[in-house]
Coordinates of C-alpha atoms in Angstrom, one line a residue:
M65 CA 1.0 18.1 -25.1
K66 CA -1.9 15.9 -24.0
T67 CA -5.2 17.5 -23.3
Y68 CA -8.2 16.2 -21.4
P69 CA -11.8 17.6 -20.8
Y70 CA -12.2 18.9 -17.3
R71 CA -14.4 21.5 -15.5
P72 CA -12.2 23.6 -13.3
I73 CA -13.3 25.2 -10.0
S74 CA -12.4 28.7 -8.9
M75 CA -10.6 29.8 -5.8
T76 CA -13.6 31.9 -4.9
Q77 CA -15.6 28.7 -4.5
I78 CA -12.9 27.1 -2.3
L79 CA -12.9 30.2 -0.1
S80 CA -16.7 30.2 0.1
W81 CA -16.6 26.7 1.6
G82 CA -14.8 28.3 4.5
L83 CA -11.7 26.2 4.9
A84 CA -10.5 28.4 7.8
A85 CA -14.0 28.2 9.4
V86 CA -13.4 24.7 10.5
L87 CA -10.5 25.6 12.8
L88 CA -10.9 24.2 16.3
N89 CA -9.5 25.4 19.6
A90 CA -6.0 24.3 20.4
G91 CA -5.7 21.4 22.9
V92 CA -8.7 19.5 21.5
S93 CA -8.0 16.0 20.1
W94 CA -9.4 15.1 16.7
A95 CA -10.0 11.6 15.6
G96 CA -10.2 11.8 11.8
F97 CA -10.1 13.6 8.5
T98 CA -12.8 16.3 7.7
P99 CA -13.0 16.9 4.0
P100 CA -14.3 20.2 2.7
A101 CA -17.9 20.1 1.7
N102 CA -18.9 19.9 -2.0
L103 CA -15.4 19.1 -3.2
S104 CA -15.1 16.0 -5.5
R105 CA -13.6 14.9 -8.8
P106 CA -14.3 12.0 -11.1
G107 CA -11.6 9.4 -11.2
N108 CA -10.4 5.9 -10.5
R109 CA -8.2 5.5 -7.4
E110 CA -8.0 1.7 -7.6
G111 CA -6.6 -0.4 -10.4
A112 CA -8.7 -2.6 -12.8
A113 CA -7.9 -5.8 -14.5
T114 CA -5.8 -5.7 -17.7
R115 CA -5.0 -8.1 -20.5
G116 CA -1.7 -9.7 -21.1
A117 CA 1.0 -11.4 -19.1
C118 CA 1.4 -8.8 -16.4
K119 CA -0.6 -9.2 -13.3
V120 CA -0.9 -8.0 -9.7
E121 CA -1.5 -10.1 -6.7
T122 CA -4.6 -9.1 -4.8
S123 CA -7.0 -10.7 -2.3
A124 CA -9.7 -9.8 0.1
T125 CA -7.0 -8.2 2.3
E126 CA -4.4 -7.3 -0.3
P127 CA -5.2 -4.1 -2.1
D128 CA -4.8 -3.5 -5.8
L129 CA -2.8 -0.5 -7.1
T130 CA -4.4 2.4 -5.2
T131 CA -3.8 6.1 -4.9
L132 CA -4.1 7.4 -1.4
V133 CA -6.8 10.0 -1.8
P134 CA -10.2 10.5 -0.1
V135 CA -13.4 9.0 -1.6
T136 CA -13.9 12.4 -3.3
N137 CA -10.8 11.6 -5.3
I138 CA -9.3 15.1 -4.5
G139 CA -7.4 16.4 -1.5
L140 CA -6.2 19.8 -0.5
T141 CA -2.6 20.9 0.3
T142 CA -0.8 24.1 1.3
A143 CA 2.5 22.8 -0.1
N144 CA 3.8 24.1 -3.4
R145 CA 5.4 20.7 -4.1
P146 CA 3.5 18.1 -2.1
T147 CA 4.2 14.4 -1.6
F148 CA 1.9 11.8 -3.3
Y149 CA 1.3 8.3 -1.9
W150 CA 0.0 5.1 -3.5
Y151 CA -0.1 1.4 -2.7
L152 CA 1.9 -0.8 -5.0
P153 CA 0.8 -4.5 -4.8
A154 CA 3.1 -7.4 -5.7
N155 CA 3.2 -7.6 -9.5
N156 CA 5.3 -8.6 -12.5
Y157 CA 5.1 -5.3 -14.4
Q158 CA 8.4 -3.8 -15.5
A159 CA 8.0 0.0 -15.1
M160 CA 5.9 2.7 -13.4
E161 CA 5.0 6.1 -14.7
F162 CA 4.0 9.1 -12.5
T163 CA 2.4 11.9 -14.4
L164 CA 1.0 15.3 -13.4
F165 CA -1.6 17.4 -15.3
Q166 CA -2.6 21.0 -14.7
S167 CA -6.2 22.1 -15.4
R168 CA -6.6 25.0 -17.9
P169 CA -9.0 27.9 -18.0
D170 CA -10.7 26.4 -21.1
G171 CA -11.6 23.3 -19.2
G172 CA -8.8 21.0 -20.5
Q173 CA -5.6 19.7 -18.9
V174 CA -2.0 19.9 -19.9
Q175 CA 0.7 17.5 -18.9
I176 CA 3.4 19.3 -16.9
Y177 CA 5.5 16.5 -15.5
S178 CA 6.2 12.8 -16.2
Q179 CA 8.7 10.4 -14.7
T180 CA 9.1 6.7 -15.6
L181 CA 10.8 4.5 -13.1
P182 CA 11.7 0.7 -12.9
L183 CA 9.5 -1.2 -10.5
A184 CA 12.2 -3.5 -9.1
G185 CA 12.9 -2.8 -5.5
R186 CA 10.2 -0.2 -5.0
P187 CA 8.2 -0.3 -1.6
R188 CA 4.7 -1.4 -1.3
L189 CA 3.6 1.9 0.1
D190 CA 5.2 4.1 -2.5
S191 CA 5.6 7.9 -2.8
L192 CA 6.9 10.7 -4.9
T193 CA 7.6 14.3 -3.8
L194 CA 7.6 17.0 -6.5
D195 CA 11.1 18.5 -6.9
G196 CA 12.5 21.6 -8.4
K197 CA 12.0 20.3 -11.9
V198 CA 8.2 20.8 -11.5
P199 CA 6.7 24.3 -11.3
P200 CA 5.2 25.1 -7.9
L201 CA 1.5 24.3 -7.7
M202 CA -0.6 27.4 -8.1
E203 CA -3.3 28.1 -5.5
G204 CA -6.8 27.5 -6.6
V205 CA -5.9 25.3 -9.6
D206 CA -6.7 21.6 -9.8
Y207 CA -4.0 19.1 -10.7
R208 CA -4.6 15.5 -11.7
W209 CA -1.9 12.9 -10.9
T210 CA -1.7 9.4 -12.3
V211 CA 0.3 6.3 -11.6
S212 CA 0.5 3.7 -14.4
L213 CA 2.1 0.2 -14.3
I214 CA 3.6 -0.6 -17.7
C215 CA 4.1 -4.2 -18.7
N216 CA 6.6 -3.7 -21.5
P217 CA 8.1 -0.2 -21.8
A218 CA 9.4 -1.1 -25.3
D219 CA 5.8 -1.7 -26.4
P220 CA 3.4 0.2 -24.0
D221 CA 0.1 -1.4 -25.2
P222 CA -2.7 0.6 -23.5
S223 CA -4.6 -2.5 -22.8
Q224 CA -1.8 -3.8 -20.6
I225 CA -1.4 -0.6 -18.6
R226 CA -2.8 -0.6 -15.0
F227 CA -3.8 3.0 -14.2
V228 CA -5.0 4.9 -11.2
E229 CA -5.4 8.6 -10.5
G230 CA -6.0 11.3 -7.9
W231 CA -6.5 15.1 -7.7
V232 CA -4.8 17.8 -5.7
Q233 CA -5.5 21.5 -5.2
R234 CA -3.3 23.9 -3.4
V235 CA -4.9 26.4 -1.0
P236 CA -3.5 29.1 1.3
M237 CA -2.6 28.2 4.8
P238 CA -5.1 29.9 7.1
E239 CA -3.2 32.3 9.5
A240 CA -4.9 31.0 12.6
L241 CA -4.0 27.4 11.7
A242 CA -0.4 28.4 11.0
K243 CA -0.2 29.8 14.5
Q244 CA -1.6 26.6 16.0
L245 CA 0.8 24.5 14.0
S246 CA 3.8 26.5 15.2
K247 CA 3.1 25.3 18.8
A248 CA 1.8 21.8 18.0
T249 CA 3.5 18.5 18.6
P250 CA 3.7 16.2 15.5
V251 CA 0.6 14.3 16.6
E252 CA -1.3 17.6 17.2
A253 CA -0.1 18.9 13.8
Y254 CA -1.5 15.8 12.1
E255 CA -4.8 16.2 13.9
L256 CA -5.1 19.9 13.1
L257 CA -4.3 19.4 9.4
A258 CA -6.7 16.5 9.2
A259 CA -9.5 18.4 10.9
N260 CA -9.0 21.3 8.4
G261 CA -9.3 19.0 5.4
L262 CA -5.7 19.4 4.3
W263 CA -5.3 15.8 3.1
Y264 CA -1.8 15.7 1.6
D265 CA -0.3 17.7 4.5
A266 CA -2.0 15.5 7.1
L267 CA -1.1 12.2 5.4
N268 CA 2.5 13.2 5.0
V269 CA 2.8 14.1 8.7
L270 CA 1.2 10.8 9.7
V271 CA 3.4 8.7 7.5
N272 CA 6.5 10.3 8.9
L273 CA 5.2 9.8 12.4
R274 CA 4.7 6.1 11.7
Q275 CA 8.2 5.8 10.2
Q276 CA 9.8 7.5 13.2
Q277 CA 7.6 5.7 15.8
P278 CA 6.7 2.3 14.3
N279 CA 5.7 0.8 17.6
D280 CA 3.7 3.7 18.9
T281 CA 0.1 2.7 19.5
K282 CA -1.3 6.2 19.2
T283 CA 0.0 6.8 15.7
A284 CA -1.0 3.2 14.7
T285 CA -4.6 4.0 15.8
L286 CA -4.6 7.3 14.0
W287 CA -3.5 5.5 10.8
T288 CA -6.3 2.9 11.1
E289 CA -8.9 5.5 11.9
L290 CA -7.9 7.6 8.9
M291 CA -7.9 4.7 6.4
T292 CA -11.3 3.3 7.6
S293 CA -13.1 6.6 8.0
D294 CA -16.2 7.1 5.8
S295 CA -14.5 10.1 4.1
V296 CA -11.5 8.0 3.1
G297 CA -12.7 4.4 2.8
L298 CA -9.4 2.7 2.1
N299 CA -10.1 -0.1 4.6
R300 CA -7.6 -2.6 3.0
L301 CA -4.8 -0.1 3.7
S302 CA -5.7 0.2 7.4
N303 CA -3.0 -2.2 8.6
P304 CA -0.4 0.1 10.2
L305 CA 2.4 -2.3 9.3
M306 CA 2.1 -1.1 5.7
V307 CA 3.5 2.2 6.6
Q308 CA 6.6 0.6 8.1
R309 CA 7.5 -0.7 4.7
L310 CA 7.7 2.8 3.3
Q311 CA 11.1 3.8 1.9
P312 CA 12.1 7.2 0.6
N313 CA 12.5 7.6 -3.1

């Protein structure tokens, strides 16, 4: 097992931030994502240059390998097996590895899941949903997830691996929010989840909306507003056409 230093945060602290306290009245329209206060993790959500023959194609408008997480590097979810999203630039790497680590009470991390996939044919806006092979995420526990581009799987030289990461923590669904969601349209559901700081839940709803309604100006605007908001800061991912290239795994 691989271990990594990390300082965990307790569920008591999460609850003290009052996740449920940010609930707003039904029928009001929200424009963006409201992250919980004082919640952040160290990490690198954008790829960095590597040595060797494998490269990615980036530009002022074309992003590098990027995990879709807020600027705090961590997002909340109520799902026990959430969906993770990242942007995959044009590249000549051969394989990609998705890995999930669980924080431990002693401050370290333990790897609980890893999957290596060929890169050929994968979409630019890529995703992975945890399946039954992965234990359900526990509430109040931090998990770190990583995406690595591997130049040569037969010789995975660390200096040639392009690497990004993000964090996720599962929290309980507030009862009042659950009641609002049961009566909400998909757009209202996205806005409720985003306003309550449930990053992974809100992002998944919005991506699905963009897939189902690729020409809808409302959802296109919501996507652009989310990516360019100060709490997210993924401006180069703000083009709504990127979501239309999403394909299921």
